[in-house]
Coordinates of C-alpha atoms in Angstrom, one line a residue:
M1 CA 55.2 -10.9 3.8
T2 CA 51.6 -9.5 4.8
V3 CA 48.5 -10.7 4.1
N4 CA 47.5 -7.5 2.5
D5 CA 50.9 -7.2 0.5
D6 CA 50.1 -11.1 -0.4
S7 CA 46.6 -9.7 -1.6
F8 CA 47.7 -6.5 -3.2
T9 CA 50.8 -9.1 -5.3
N10 CA 47.9 -11.4 -6.5
W11 CA 45.8 -8.4 -7.8
K12 CA 48.8 -6.7 -9.4
N13 CA 49.5 -10.4 -11.2
R14 CA 46.1 -10.4 -12.4
E15 CA 46.2 -6.8 -13.7
E16 CA 49.0 -8.0 -16.0
I17 CA 47.3 -10.4 -17.5
A18 CA 44.4 -9.1 -17.9
E19 CA 46.7 -6.3 -19.6
S20 CA 47.6 -9.0 -22.1
M21 CA 44.1 -10.1 -22.9
I22 CA 43.5 -6.7 -24.4
P23 CA 45.5 -6.7 -27.8
L24 CA 44.1 -10.6 -28.3
I25 CA 40.7 -9.7 -27.7
G26 CA 41.2 -6.7 -29.9
K27 CA 42.9 -8.4 -32.4
L28 CA 40.2 -11.3 -32.6
H29 CA 37.3 -8.7 -32.9
R30 CA 39.2 -6.8 -35.7
E31 CA 40.4 -9.4 -38.0
Q32 CA 38.4 -12.0 -37.6
D33 CA 35.0 -10.5 -36.2
V34 CA 35.0 -12.6 -33.3
T35 CA 33.8 -11.1 -30.3
V36 CA 34.6 -12.0 -27.0
L37 CA 32.2 -12.5 -23.9
L38 CA 32.7 -13.7 -20.6
H39 CA 29.3 -14.9 -18.9
S40 CA 27.3 -13.1 -21.8
R41 CA 29.2 -10.1 -21.1
S42 CA 31.5 -8.3 -23.6
L43 CA 35.0 -7.7 -23.4
V44 CA 35.7 -6.0 -26.4
N45 CA 37.5 -2.5 -25.6
K46 CA 37.3 -3.1 -22.0
S47 CA 39.5 -1.4 -19.4
V48 CA 41.5 -3.8 -17.4
V49 CA 39.7 -3.4 -14.4
S50 CA 36.6 -3.9 -16.2
I51 CA 37.9 -7.2 -17.6
L52 CA 38.7 -8.0 -13.7
K53 CA 35.4 -6.9 -12.6
T54 CA 33.7 -8.8 -15.1
H55 CA 35.4 -12.1 -13.9
R56 CA 34.4 -11.5 -10.6
F57 CA 31.1 -11.4 -11.9
A58 CA 31.5 -15.2 -11.8
R59 CA 30.8 -15.7 -8.1
Q60 CA 27.2 -15.6 -8.7
I61 CA 27.7 -19.2 -10.9
D62 CA 29.8 -21.0 -8.3
G63 CA 30.4 -19.2 -5.4
A64 CA 34.1 -18.4 -6.4
E65 CA 35.4 -15.6 -8.4
L66 CA 36.6 -16.7 -12.0
S67 CA 40.2 -15.6 -12.2
V68 CA 42.0 -14.6 -15.6
T69 CA 44.7 -17.2 -15.2
E70 CA 41.9 -19.7 -15.8
T71 CA 40.3 -17.6 -18.7
M72 CA 43.4 -16.9 -20.2
P73 CA 44.8 -20.2 -21.4
F74 CA 41.4 -20.3 -23.5
L75 CA 41.6 -16.8 -24.7
R76 CA 45.5 -17.9 -26.4
A77 CA 43.6 -21.0 -27.7
L78 CA 41.3 -19.1 -29.7
T79 CA 43.9 -16.9 -31.3
T80 CA 45.5 -19.9 -32.7
L81 CA 42.1 -20.7 -34.4
D82 CA 41.1 -20.1 -37.6
L83 CA 37.8 -18.6 -36.5
G84 CA 35.0 -17.0 -38.6
P85 CA 32.2 -14.2 -37.0
S86 CA 30.9 -15.3 -33.8
Q87 CA 30.3 -14.9 -30.0
I88 CA 32.7 -17.0 -28.0
D89 CA 32.2 -17.1 -24.4
I90 CA 35.5 -17.4 -22.7
G91 CA 33.6 -17.9 -19.0
M92 CA 31.8 -20.9 -20.5
L93 CA 34.5 -22.4 -22.1
A94 CA 36.3 -22.5 -18.7
A95 CA 33.4 -23.6 -16.5
T96 CA 32.0 -26.5 -18.9
Y97 CA 35.9 -27.6 -19.2
K98 CA 35.9 -27.9 -15.5
A99 CA 32.9 -30.1 -15.9
D100 CA 35.0 -32.5 -18.6
D101 CA 36.0 -35.4 -17.4
R102 CA 37.8 -36.8 -20.5
G103 CA 41.2 -35.3 -19.6
L104 CA 41.4 -32.9 -23.1
S105 CA 43.9 -30.3 -23.1
V106 CA 42.6 -26.6 -23.0
E107 CA 43.5 -26.2 -27.0
A108 CA 41.5 -29.5 -28.1
F109 CA 38.5 -28.8 -25.9
T110 CA 38.3 -25.4 -27.3
A111 CA 38.7 -26.4 -30.9
E112 CA 35.8 -29.1 -30.2
E113 CA 33.7 -26.8 -28.6
V114 CA 33.7 -23.8 -31.2
A115 CA 33.7 -26.3 -33.7
G116 CA 30.7 -24.5 -35.6
A117 CA 32.9 -21.4 -36.1
T118 CA 35.9 -23.1 -38.1
G119 CA 36.1 -24.7 -41.3
A120 CA 33.5 -25.5 -43.1
N121 CA 30.8 -24.7 -40.8
K122 CA 32.6 -20.9 -41.0
I123 CA 30.4 -17.9 -41.2
D124 CA 31.9 -16.0 -44.3
R125 CA 32.4 -12.1 -43.4
R126 CA 29.6 -10.1 -44.3
E127 CA 29.4 -6.4 -46.0
P128 CA 28.8 -3.5 -43.4
R129 CA 25.2 -3.1 -43.4
D130 CA 24.1 0.6 -43.4
V131 CA 22.2 2.1 -40.8
V132 CA 20.3 5.5 -40.4
L133 CA 19.1 6.9 -37.2
Y134 CA 15.6 9.1 -37.9
G135 CA 15.8 11.5 -34.9
F136 CA 18.7 12.2 -32.3
G137 CA 16.8 12.4 -28.9
R138 CA 17.7 10.1 -26.0
I139 CA 17.2 6.6 -27.7
G140 CA 18.9 7.9 -30.7
R141 CA 21.9 8.9 -29.4
L142 CA 22.6 6.2 -27.3
V143 CA 21.9 3.6 -30.2
A144 CA 24.5 5.7 -32.0
R145 CA 26.7 5.5 -29.6
L146 CA 26.1 1.7 -29.4
L147 CA 26.7 1.2 -33.2
I148 CA 29.7 3.0 -33.0
E149 CA 31.2 0.9 -30.3
K150 CA 30.2 -2.2 -32.5
A151 CA 31.6 -1.0 -35.8
G152 CA 35.5 -2.3 -34.8
S153 CA 35.8 -5.0 -37.1
G154 CA 34.3 -2.9 -40.1
N155 CA 31.6 -5.7 -41.0
G156 CA 28.6 -5.2 -38.9
L157 CA 26.4 -2.2 -38.5
R158 CA 27.5 1.2 -39.9
L159 CA 26.0 4.2 -38.9
R160 CA 25.8 6.2 -42.0
A161 CA 23.7 9.0 -41.2
I162 CA 21.1 10.9 -39.1
V163 CA 18.3 12.9 -39.8
V164 CA 16.5 15.7 -37.9
R165 CA 14.7 19.1 -38.5
G166 CA 17.3 22.0 -38.9
A167 CA 17.2 23.9 -35.8
G168 CA 19.4 26.9 -36.8
G169 CA 22.7 28.4 -35.9
E170 CA 25.2 25.6 -34.8
D171 CA 22.8 22.8 -35.1
I172 CA 25.6 20.3 -35.7
V173 CA 28.0 21.4 -33.4
K174 CA 25.2 21.3 -30.5
R175 CA 23.7 17.6 -31.5
A176 CA 27.2 16.4 -31.8
S177 CA 28.0 17.7 -28.2
L178 CA 24.9 16.3 -27.0
L179 CA 26.3 12.8 -28.3
R180 CA 30.2 13.4 -26.8
R181 CA 28.3 14.5 -23.0
D182 CA 25.9 13.0 -21.6
S183 CA 24.5 13.7 -17.8
I184 CA 23.3 10.4 -17.4
H185 CA 25.3 8.2 -19.3
G186 CA 28.7 10.3 -19.0
Q187 CA 31.3 11.0 -21.7
F188 CA 31.3 9.3 -25.4
Q189 CA 34.3 6.8 -25.4
G190 CA 36.2 8.0 -28.2
T191 CA 36.9 11.1 -30.3
I192 CA 34.4 13.3 -32.0
T193 CA 34.8 15.9 -34.6
V194 CA 32.6 18.0 -36.7
D195 CA 32.6 18.9 -40.5
E196 CA 30.3 21.7 -40.7
E197 CA 30.7 22.4 -44.4
N198 CA 29.9 19.2 -45.2
S199 CA 27.3 18.5 -42.8
T200 CA 28.9 15.7 -41.0
I201 CA 30.2 14.2 -37.6
L202 CA 33.2 12.3 -37.2
A203 CA 33.1 9.7 -34.7
N204 CA 36.1 7.1 -34.1
G205 CA 36.7 7.3 -37.6
N206 CA 32.9 6.6 -38.4
E207 CA 31.7 9.1 -40.9
I208 CA 27.7 10.1 -40.0
K209 CA 26.4 12.1 -42.4
V210 CA 23.6 15.0 -41.2
I211 CA 20.5 15.1 -43.2
Y212 CA 17.9 17.6 -42.3
A213 CA 14.4 16.9 -43.1
D214 CA 10.9 17.6 -41.9
D215 CA 9.4 14.8 -43.6
P216 CA 10.9 11.2 -44.8
S217 CA 9.4 11.8 -48.2
A218 CA 11.9 14.7 -48.3
V219 CA 14.8 12.4 -48.6
D220 CA 16.5 10.2 -51.4
Y221 CA 19.2 8.4 -49.4
T222 CA 20.9 6.6 -52.3
E223 CA 22.0 10.4 -52.9
Y224 CA 24.5 10.2 -50.0
G225 CA 25.7 6.7 -50.9
I226 CA 23.4 4.7 -48.9
R227 CA 22.4 1.3 -50.0
N228 CA 20.0 -1.1 -48.7
A229 CA 20.2 0.4 -45.2
I230 CA 17.8 -0.1 -42.0
L231 CA 16.3 2.9 -40.6
I232 CA 15.5 3.3 -36.8
D233 CA 12.9 5.9 -36.2
N234 CA 13.6 7.4 -32.9
T235 CA 10.4 9.9 -33.0
G236 CA 7.7 7.3 -32.3
K237 CA 5.9 10.1 -34.6
W238 CA 4.4 6.8 -36.8
R239 CA 3.8 4.0 -35.4
D240 CA 1.5 2.1 -37.7
R241 CA 2.5 0.4 -40.9
E242 CA 1.1 3.2 -43.0
G243 CA 2.9 5.8 -41.3
L244 CA 6.3 4.2 -41.2
S245 CA 5.8 2.8 -44.8
K246 CA 7.0 6.6 -45.6
H247 CA 10.5 5.5 -44.7
L248 CA 10.6 3.1 -47.3
R249 CA 12.4 5.8 -49.5
P250 CA 15.5 4.9 -52.1
G251 CA 18.3 3.5 -49.9
I252 CA 16.2 2.1 -47.0
E253 CA 15.2 -1.5 -47.1
K254 CA 13.8 -2.2 -43.6
V255 CA 12.3 0.0 -40.8
V256 CA 12.5 -0.4 -36.9
L257 CA 10.5 1.9 -35.0
T258 CA 12.0 2.6 -31.0
A259 CA 8.3 2.5 -29.4
P260 CA 5.3 0.0 -29.4
G261 CA 3.9 -0.6 -32.9
K262 CA 0.2 0.0 -33.8
G263 CA -2.1 -2.4 -36.0
D264 CA -0.3 -5.2 -37.6
V265 CA 3.4 -3.9 -36.7
P266 CA 5.0 -6.9 -35.2
N267 CA 6.3 -6.0 -31.9
I268 CA 9.8 -7.6 -31.1
V269 CA 11.5 -8.4 -28.0
H270 CA 15.0 -9.9 -28.6
G271 CA 15.6 -13.1 -27.0
V272 CA 11.7 -13.5 -27.2
N273 CA 10.6 -13.7 -30.5
H274 CA 13.4 -11.9 -32.3
D275 CA 13.2 -15.4 -34.7
T276 CA 9.8 -14.9 -35.7
V277 CA 10.6 -12.0 -38.2
K278 CA 10.1 -13.1 -41.5
P279 CA 13.1 -12.4 -43.9
D280 CA 10.8 -10.3 -46.4
E281 CA 9.3 -8.3 -43.4
Q282 CA 10.2 -4.6 -43.8
I283 CA 8.4 -2.9 -40.6
L284 CA 8.6 -4.1 -37.4
S285 CA 8.9 -2.3 -34.0
C286 CA 10.5 -3.1 -30.9
A287 CA 7.8 -2.3 -28.6
S288 CA 8.6 -0.3 -25.5
C289 CA 11.4 -0.4 -23.1
T290 CA 8.7 -1.6 -20.1
T291 CA 7.8 -4.1 -22.5
N292 CA 11.3 -5.3 -23.0
A293 CA 11.8 -5.2 -19.1
I294 CA 8.9 -7.9 -18.2
V295 CA 8.3 -10.1 -21.3
P296 CA 11.4 -12.1 -20.7
P297 CA 10.8 -13.4 -17.0
L298 CA 7.8 -13.2 -18.0
K299 CA 8.0 -16.4 -20.4
A300 CA 10.6 -17.8 -18.6
M301 CA 8.2 -18.3 -15.5
A302 CA 5.5 -19.1 -17.7
D303 CA 7.5 -21.9 -19.2
E304 CA 8.9 -23.1 -15.6
Y305 CA 5.1 -22.9 -13.8
G306 CA 2.9 -21.6 -16.2
V307 CA 1.0 -18.3 -15.4
L308 CA -2.8 -17.7 -14.9
R309 CA -2.7 -14.2 -14.7
G310 CA -0.6 -10.8 -13.6
H311 CA -0.3 -7.3 -13.1
V312 CA 2.4 -5.0 -14.1
E313 CA 3.0 -1.7 -12.0
T314 CA 5.8 -0.1 -13.4
V315 CA 7.8 2.4 -11.1
H316 CA 9.2 4.7 -14.4
S317 CA 11.7 7.6 -14.7
F318 CA 10.7 10.8 -16.2
T319 CA 10.9 10.9 -19.8
N320 CA 11.0 14.3 -22.2
D321 CA 7.3 13.8 -22.7
Q322 CA 6.6 15.3 -19.3
N323 CA 6.9 19.0 -18.5
L324 CA 10.1 20.4 -16.1
L325 CA 7.3 22.7 -14.5
D326 CA 3.4 22.5 -14.8
N327 CA 2.3 23.6 -18.2
Y328 CA -0.3 22.5 -21.0
H329 CA 0.1 18.8 -21.7
K330 CA -2.7 16.9 -24.0
S331 CA -2.5 14.0 -21.4
E332 CA -4.2 14.6 -18.2
R333 CA -1.5 14.1 -15.6
R334 CA 1.7 14.2 -17.5
G335 CA 1.3 18.2 -17.7
R336 CA 2.4 18.4 -13.9
S337 CA 6.0 19.0 -13.0
A338 CA 7.8 15.8 -13.6
P339 CA 11.0 17.0 -11.2
L340 CA 8.5 17.6 -8.3
N341 CA 5.7 14.8 -8.6
M342 CA 5.0 11.3 -8.7
V343 CA 2.5 11.0 -11.7
I344 CA 0.1 8.1 -12.4
T345 CA -0.4 7.5 -16.1
E346 CA -0.7 4.8 -18.2
T347 CA 1.4 1.9 -20.0
G348 CA 1.1 -0.3 -23.0
A349 CA 3.6 -2.4 -22.1
A350 CA 0.6 -5.2 -20.7
S351 CA -1.3 -5.0 -23.8
A352 CA 2.1 -5.7 -25.8
V353 CA 2.5 -8.7 -24.4
A354 CA -0.1 -10.3 -26.2
K355 CA 2.0 -9.4 -29.5
A356 CA 5.2 -10.9 -28.0
L357 CA 4.2 -14.4 -26.1
P358 CA 1.1 -15.1 -28.4
D359 CA 0.7 -18.6 -26.9
L360 CA 0.8 -17.0 -23.3
K361 CA -3.1 -17.1 -22.7
A362 CA -3.1 -15.2 -19.0
R363 CA -4.6 -11.7 -19.0
I364 CA -1.8 -9.4 -18.2
T365 CA -3.3 -5.7 -16.6
G366 CA -0.5 -2.8 -16.0
S367 CA -0.1 0.4 -15.2
S368 CA 2.7 3.4 -14.3
I369 CA 3.8 5.8 -12.0
R370 CA 6.2 8.2 -13.3
V371 CA 8.7 9.5 -10.7
P372 CA 11.1 12.0 -10.0
V373 CA 14.5 10.1 -11.2
P374 CA 15.9 10.9 -14.7
D375 CA 16.8 7.5 -15.6
V376 CA 16.1 3.5 -14.2
S377 CA 13.0 2.3 -13.5
I378 CA 11.5 -0.9 -11.6
A379 CA 8.5 -3.7 -12.8
I380 CA 6.7 -5.2 -10.3
L381 CA 5.6 -8.1 -12.1
N382 CA 2.6 -9.9 -10.0
L383 CA 1.9 -13.1 -11.3
Q384 CA -0.3 -16.2 -10.4
L385 CA 0.9 -19.4 -11.1
A386 CA -0.3 -22.6 -12.2
R387 CA 1.4 -24.4 -9.7
E388 CA 3.0 -23.7 -5.7
A389 CA 6.5 -23.1 -5.7
S390 CA 8.8 -22.1 -2.6
R391 CA 10.7 -18.6 -3.0
E392 CA 14.2 -20.7 -2.8
E393 CA 12.9 -22.7 -5.7
V394 CA 11.9 -19.2 -8.0
L395 CA 15.6 -17.9 -7.0
D396 CA 17.2 -21.1 -8.0
Y397 CA 15.7 -20.7 -11.3
L398 CA 15.5 -17.2 -12.3
R399 CA 19.3 -17.0 -11.2
E400 CA 20.2 -20.2 -13.5
V401 CA 17.8 -18.3 -16.3
S402 CA 20.1 -15.5 -16.0
L403 CA 23.3 -17.2 -16.4
T404 CA 23.0 -20.0 -18.8
S405 CA 19.6 -20.3 -20.8
P406 CA 19.1 -18.2 -24.0
L407 CA 17.6 -15.1 -22.0
K408 CA 20.8 -14.6 -20.1
R409 CA 21.4 -11.5 -22.6
Q410 CA 18.1 -10.4 -21.4
I411 CA 18.1 -11.2 -17.8
D412 CA 20.3 -10.4 -15.2
F413 CA 19.8 -11.4 -11.1
I414 CA 21.2 -9.1 -8.4
T415 CA 21.6 -10.5 -4.7
A416 CA 23.0 -7.2 -3.3
P417 CA 21.2 -6.3 -0.6
D418 CA 21.5 -2.7 -0.7
A419 CA 20.9 -2.0 -4.5
V420 CA 19.3 0.9 -5.6
S421 CA 18.3 2.4 -9.3
S422 CA 21.2 4.5 -9.9
D423 CA 23.2 1.0 -9.6
F424 CA 22.1 0.0 -13.1
I425 CA 22.3 2.7 -15.0
G426 CA 24.0 1.6 -18.1
S427 CA 23.1 -1.9 -17.5
R428 CA 23.0 -3.7 -20.8
H429 CA 20.3 -6.3 -19.8
A430 CA 16.4 -5.9 -20.5
S431 CA 15.8 -6.5 -17.0
I432 CA 17.6 -7.2 -13.4
V433 CA 15.7 -9.5 -10.9
D434 CA 16.1 -8.5 -7.5
A435 CA 16.8 -11.3 -5.5
G436 CA 16.4 -9.7 -2.1
A437 CA 12.9 -8.0 -2.9
L438 CA 11.0 -11.2 -4.8
K439 CA 8.4 -12.7 -2.9
V440 CA 6.4 -16.2 -3.3
E441 CA 4.0 -17.8 -1.4
G442 CA 2.0 -20.5 -2.9
D443 CA 0.8 -20.1 -6.1
N444 CA 1.8 -16.4 -5.8
A445 CA 5.1 -14.6 -7.6
I446 CA 6.0 -11.2 -7.1
L447 CA 9.3 -10.0 -9.1
Y448 CA 10.9 -6.9 -8.9
L449 CA 12.5 -6.3 -12.1
W450 CA 14.9 -3.5 -12.6
Y451 CA 15.7 -1.4 -16.0
D452 CA 17.8 0.9 -17.5
N453 CA 14.8 2.1 -19.7
E454 CA 17.5 4.6 -22.0
F455 CA 20.5 2.3 -22.1
G456 CA 19.4 -1.6 -21.9
Y457 CA 16.4 -0.8 -24.3
S458 CA 19.2 1.1 -26.8
C459 CA 20.8 -2.9 -26.5
Q460 CA 17.6 -4.5 -26.7
V461 CA 17.0 -2.3 -30.1
V462 CA 20.6 -3.0 -31.8
R463 CA 19.9 -6.7 -30.6
V464 CA 16.9 -6.5 -33.1
V465 CA 18.8 -4.6 -35.7
Q466 CA 21.7 -7.3 -35.8
Y467 CA 19.9 -9.8 -36.3
V468 CA 17.4 -8.6 -39.1
S469 CA 20.6 -7.8 -40.7
G470 CA 21.8 -10.9 -40.6
V471 CA 25.3 -10.0 -38.4
E472 CA 24.0 -11.1 -35.2
Y473 CA 26.5 -14.1 -34.8
P474 CA 26.0 -17.8 -33.5
T475 CA 27.4 -17.7 -29.6
F476 CA 29.8 -20.6 -28.7
P477 CA 29.5 -22.5 -26.5
S478 CA 25.8 -22.6 -27.4
P479 CA 23.7 -21.6 -24.2
A480 CA 21.5 -24.1 -22.6
V481 CA 18.1 -24.7 -23.9

């Protein structure tokens, strides 16, 4: 047998194991509300090849690809336990087991590491929490995809309705079509049918009512059987407490804004300050995509090195706020053709840092350039540190943060020398550190941070909603603090 035959046989064997993982992962998710992760990446509803690629990611941890032959025993061990709702990282289980010298069996070690999700420690499965989307644009449709994707257990967030302005003939059909197909993010993973007579969209078994209204005050959500719901405002029309309070109608308990909040509206970046949200807070903001991209790495750098001052320059994809061709716009430059120009504009991300990181005393300034790409942006974060560091030291630190810290769902890390913006379409992280572009000289560090300003940000929004609704379940093994 040749070397190529050996490689092919090995691949087919791993395919077979990955294939056998899928029903185990699905059963844990549906029946016990357990999300199986591999180094913070969900394996729920993933294909055979996707599972194998996710295992390959583990090369970043110890320089070697993690094999499904190593993780499968831990997955099997989980299926024998009486688990409560949780997120369990089999990649971390495999890594910590390697470092453990007590000679425990895989089954005993797994039971010990996930003890917080079993027995008296087990969290009760919660009733599904209703969610309403007010607006159904770029972010609204991606949040809808994520909510539908995560509805498998039936005990998490449940998208009940979307609220839009009526747009005439076949409105619901056209909106369903935009959910089904996306020029950037591809096809919807599942089936979508439309019931025009009852004004509903059925997506993977989720019945979503389409409510037509020109103003929040026109809707009584209890008429649609919606109770204690979280409403996600994707329009950005109202950004202060007074305006967003209009959404607090019968059936709505909390309002989450997908834009920077004004005044005393809390700006929340999941992973950084989500745990500061007061239980009785009814209105909050998920800040902006750029704020979510820069705040986690900024916090990481401040925690380790101290930050005296900083400037962020965002090279941002164009958005629907700009014109396709030159036309009138209330902003000075955004009226010029978005696909044909680089457009200097403002960003509120720098000023929003103070809300998310109130203990950071450093002055952070910012500006933005819109460029002719439809998605994925890059933030260039230029920092003056409180102490000197080397490039290798900062790289090792940020790599470790991305793999094992509480910020690992927010910060990713890439070493590929040929990476370009389109490679990050669909990234679920708030930002991705580009190792090759990082610059450090004395007390000056310049971080290049890619981010999918649509999908990555939508993932952050859903994480905030999960947290405030009580369906963000604990992760085992617990991340290092």
